[in-house]
Short mmCIF file of C-alpha atoms in Angstrom, two decimals:
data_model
loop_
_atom_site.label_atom_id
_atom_site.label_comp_id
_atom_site.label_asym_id
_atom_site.label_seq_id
_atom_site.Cartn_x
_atom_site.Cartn_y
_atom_site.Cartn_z
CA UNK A 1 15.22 26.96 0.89
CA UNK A 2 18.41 25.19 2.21
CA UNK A 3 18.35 21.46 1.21
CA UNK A 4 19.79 19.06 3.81
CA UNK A 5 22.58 17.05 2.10
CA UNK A 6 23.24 13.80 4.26
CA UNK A 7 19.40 12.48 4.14
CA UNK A 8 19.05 9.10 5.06
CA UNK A 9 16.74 6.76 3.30
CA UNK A 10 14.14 6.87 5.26
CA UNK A 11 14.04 10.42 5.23
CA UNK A 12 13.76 10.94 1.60
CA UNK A 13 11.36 8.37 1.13
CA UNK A 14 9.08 10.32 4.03
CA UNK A 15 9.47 13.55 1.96
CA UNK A 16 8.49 11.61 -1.08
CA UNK A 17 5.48 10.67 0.79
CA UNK A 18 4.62 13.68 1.96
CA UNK A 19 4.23 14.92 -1.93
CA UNK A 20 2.40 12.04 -2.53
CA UNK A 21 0.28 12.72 0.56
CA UNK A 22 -0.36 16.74 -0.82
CA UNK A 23 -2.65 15.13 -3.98
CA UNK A 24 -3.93 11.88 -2.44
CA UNK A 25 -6.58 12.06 -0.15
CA UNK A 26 -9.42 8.92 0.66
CA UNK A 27 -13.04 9.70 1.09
CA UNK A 28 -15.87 6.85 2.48
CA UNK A 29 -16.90 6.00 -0.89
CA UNK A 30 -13.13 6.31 -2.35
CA UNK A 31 -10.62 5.54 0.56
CA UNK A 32 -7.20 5.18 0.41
CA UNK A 33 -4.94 2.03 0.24
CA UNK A 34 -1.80 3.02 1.63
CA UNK A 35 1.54 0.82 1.95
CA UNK A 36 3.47 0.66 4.17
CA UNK A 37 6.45 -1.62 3.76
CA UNK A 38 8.85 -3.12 7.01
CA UNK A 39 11.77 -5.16 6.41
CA UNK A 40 9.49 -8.52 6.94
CA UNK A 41 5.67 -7.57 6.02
CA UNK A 42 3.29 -5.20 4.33
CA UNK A 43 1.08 -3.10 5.73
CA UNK A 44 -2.23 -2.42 3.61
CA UNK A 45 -5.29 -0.25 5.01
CA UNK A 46 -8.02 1.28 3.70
CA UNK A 47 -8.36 4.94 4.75
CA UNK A 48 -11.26 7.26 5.12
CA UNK A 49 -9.13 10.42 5.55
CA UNK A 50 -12.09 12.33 5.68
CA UNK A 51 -12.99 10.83 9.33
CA UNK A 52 -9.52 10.11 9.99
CA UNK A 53 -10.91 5.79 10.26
CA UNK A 54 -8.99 2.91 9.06
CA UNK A 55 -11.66 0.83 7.19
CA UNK A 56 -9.81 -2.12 7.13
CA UNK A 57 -6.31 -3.96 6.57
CA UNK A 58 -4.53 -7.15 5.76
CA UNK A 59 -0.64 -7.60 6.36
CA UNK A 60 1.54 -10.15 4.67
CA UNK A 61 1.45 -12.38 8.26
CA UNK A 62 -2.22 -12.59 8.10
CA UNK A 63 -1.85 -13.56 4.65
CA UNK A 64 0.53 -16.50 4.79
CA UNK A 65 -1.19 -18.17 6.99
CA UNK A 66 -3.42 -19.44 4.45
CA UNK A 67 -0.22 -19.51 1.95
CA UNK A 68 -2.16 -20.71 -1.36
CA UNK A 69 0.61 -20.59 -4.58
CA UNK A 70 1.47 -17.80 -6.43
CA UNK A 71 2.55 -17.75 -10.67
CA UNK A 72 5.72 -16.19 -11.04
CA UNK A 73 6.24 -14.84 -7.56
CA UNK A 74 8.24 -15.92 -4.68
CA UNK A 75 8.60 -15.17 -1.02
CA UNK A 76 8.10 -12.13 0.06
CA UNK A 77 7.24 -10.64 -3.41
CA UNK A 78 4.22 -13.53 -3.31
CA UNK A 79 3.14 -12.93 0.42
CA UNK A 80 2.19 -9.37 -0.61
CA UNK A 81 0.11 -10.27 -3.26
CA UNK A 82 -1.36 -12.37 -1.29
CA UNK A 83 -2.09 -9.31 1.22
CA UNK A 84 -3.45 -7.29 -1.76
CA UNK A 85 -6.16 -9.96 -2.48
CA UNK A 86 -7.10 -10.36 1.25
CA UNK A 87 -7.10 -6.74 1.40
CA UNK A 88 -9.61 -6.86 -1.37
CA UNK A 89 -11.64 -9.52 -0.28
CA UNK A 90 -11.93 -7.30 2.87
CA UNK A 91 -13.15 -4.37 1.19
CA UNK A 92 -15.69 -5.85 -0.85
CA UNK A 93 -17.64 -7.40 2.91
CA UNK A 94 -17.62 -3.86 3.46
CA UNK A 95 -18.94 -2.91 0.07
CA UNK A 96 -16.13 -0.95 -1.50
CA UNK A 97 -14.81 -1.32 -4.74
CA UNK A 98 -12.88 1.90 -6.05
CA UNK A 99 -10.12 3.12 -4.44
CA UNK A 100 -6.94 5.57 -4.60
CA UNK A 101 -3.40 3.78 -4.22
CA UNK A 102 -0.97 5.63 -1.87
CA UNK A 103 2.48 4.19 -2.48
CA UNK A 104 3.51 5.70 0.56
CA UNK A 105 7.07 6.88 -1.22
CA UNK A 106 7.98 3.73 -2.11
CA UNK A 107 9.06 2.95 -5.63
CA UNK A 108 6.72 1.36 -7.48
CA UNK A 109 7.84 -2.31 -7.88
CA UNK A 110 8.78 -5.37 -6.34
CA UNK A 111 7.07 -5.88 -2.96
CA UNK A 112 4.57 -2.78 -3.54
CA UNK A 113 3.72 -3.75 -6.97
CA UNK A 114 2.61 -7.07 -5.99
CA UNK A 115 0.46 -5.92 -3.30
CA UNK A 116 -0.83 -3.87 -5.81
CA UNK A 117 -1.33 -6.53 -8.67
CA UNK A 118 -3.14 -8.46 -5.53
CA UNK A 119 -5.55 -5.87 -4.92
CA UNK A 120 -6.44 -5.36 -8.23
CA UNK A 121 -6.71 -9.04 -9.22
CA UNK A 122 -9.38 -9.38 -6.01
CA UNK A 123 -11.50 -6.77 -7.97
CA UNK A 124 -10.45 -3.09 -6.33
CA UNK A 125 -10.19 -0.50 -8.67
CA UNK A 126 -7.42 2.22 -8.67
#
């Protein structure tokens, strides 16, 4: 296999995520909590992959608005982990509690941990 030299970031991070995607797959009772992370806000949904349905999300513009403060966090670092505990609160209206984390080939820190951190601190297993 020829590797492609001059990747961009984007594209490495998509073939990151496409491992990722090759062992991670969401079922109704287990769905998955992908990221997805913009240059302003976080994306967070809950994914039945099975049916091909997004359960539910929360983004970090739906979460400011009821900005509450965060220990130890600022900006955009906080508004995500505010997004992982409205995603949370979300999922548990809807009755689900255990779920598998897709980073979505992001590193795991900063913006994504938070979210993460929010999730689990709003009772979501993973």
């Amino acid at each position: 296999m020829k590797r492609k030299i001059c990747k961009t970031k984007n594209e490495r991070r998509r073939s990151r995520h496409t491992r990722v995607r090759a062992r991670v797959e969401g079922t109704a009772k287990m769905p998955r909590l992908s990221v997805f992370r913009g240059l302003k806000n976080i994306t967070l949904q809950l994914i039945d992959d099975e049916k091909g349905l997004t359960l539910c999300q929360a983004t970090t513009a739906e979460a400011a608005k009821g900005k509450a403060k965060v220990e130890d966090k600022k900006g955009k670092v906080a508004d995500a982990f505010l997004a992982g505990k409205l995603l949370a609160e979300k999922a548990k209206a809807k009755n689900i509690e255990r779920v598998v984390f897709d980073r979505g080939g992001y590193r795991y820190h900063g913006r994504v941990e938070a979210a993460a951190d929010g999730a689990r601190q709003g009772g979501l297993k993973f």
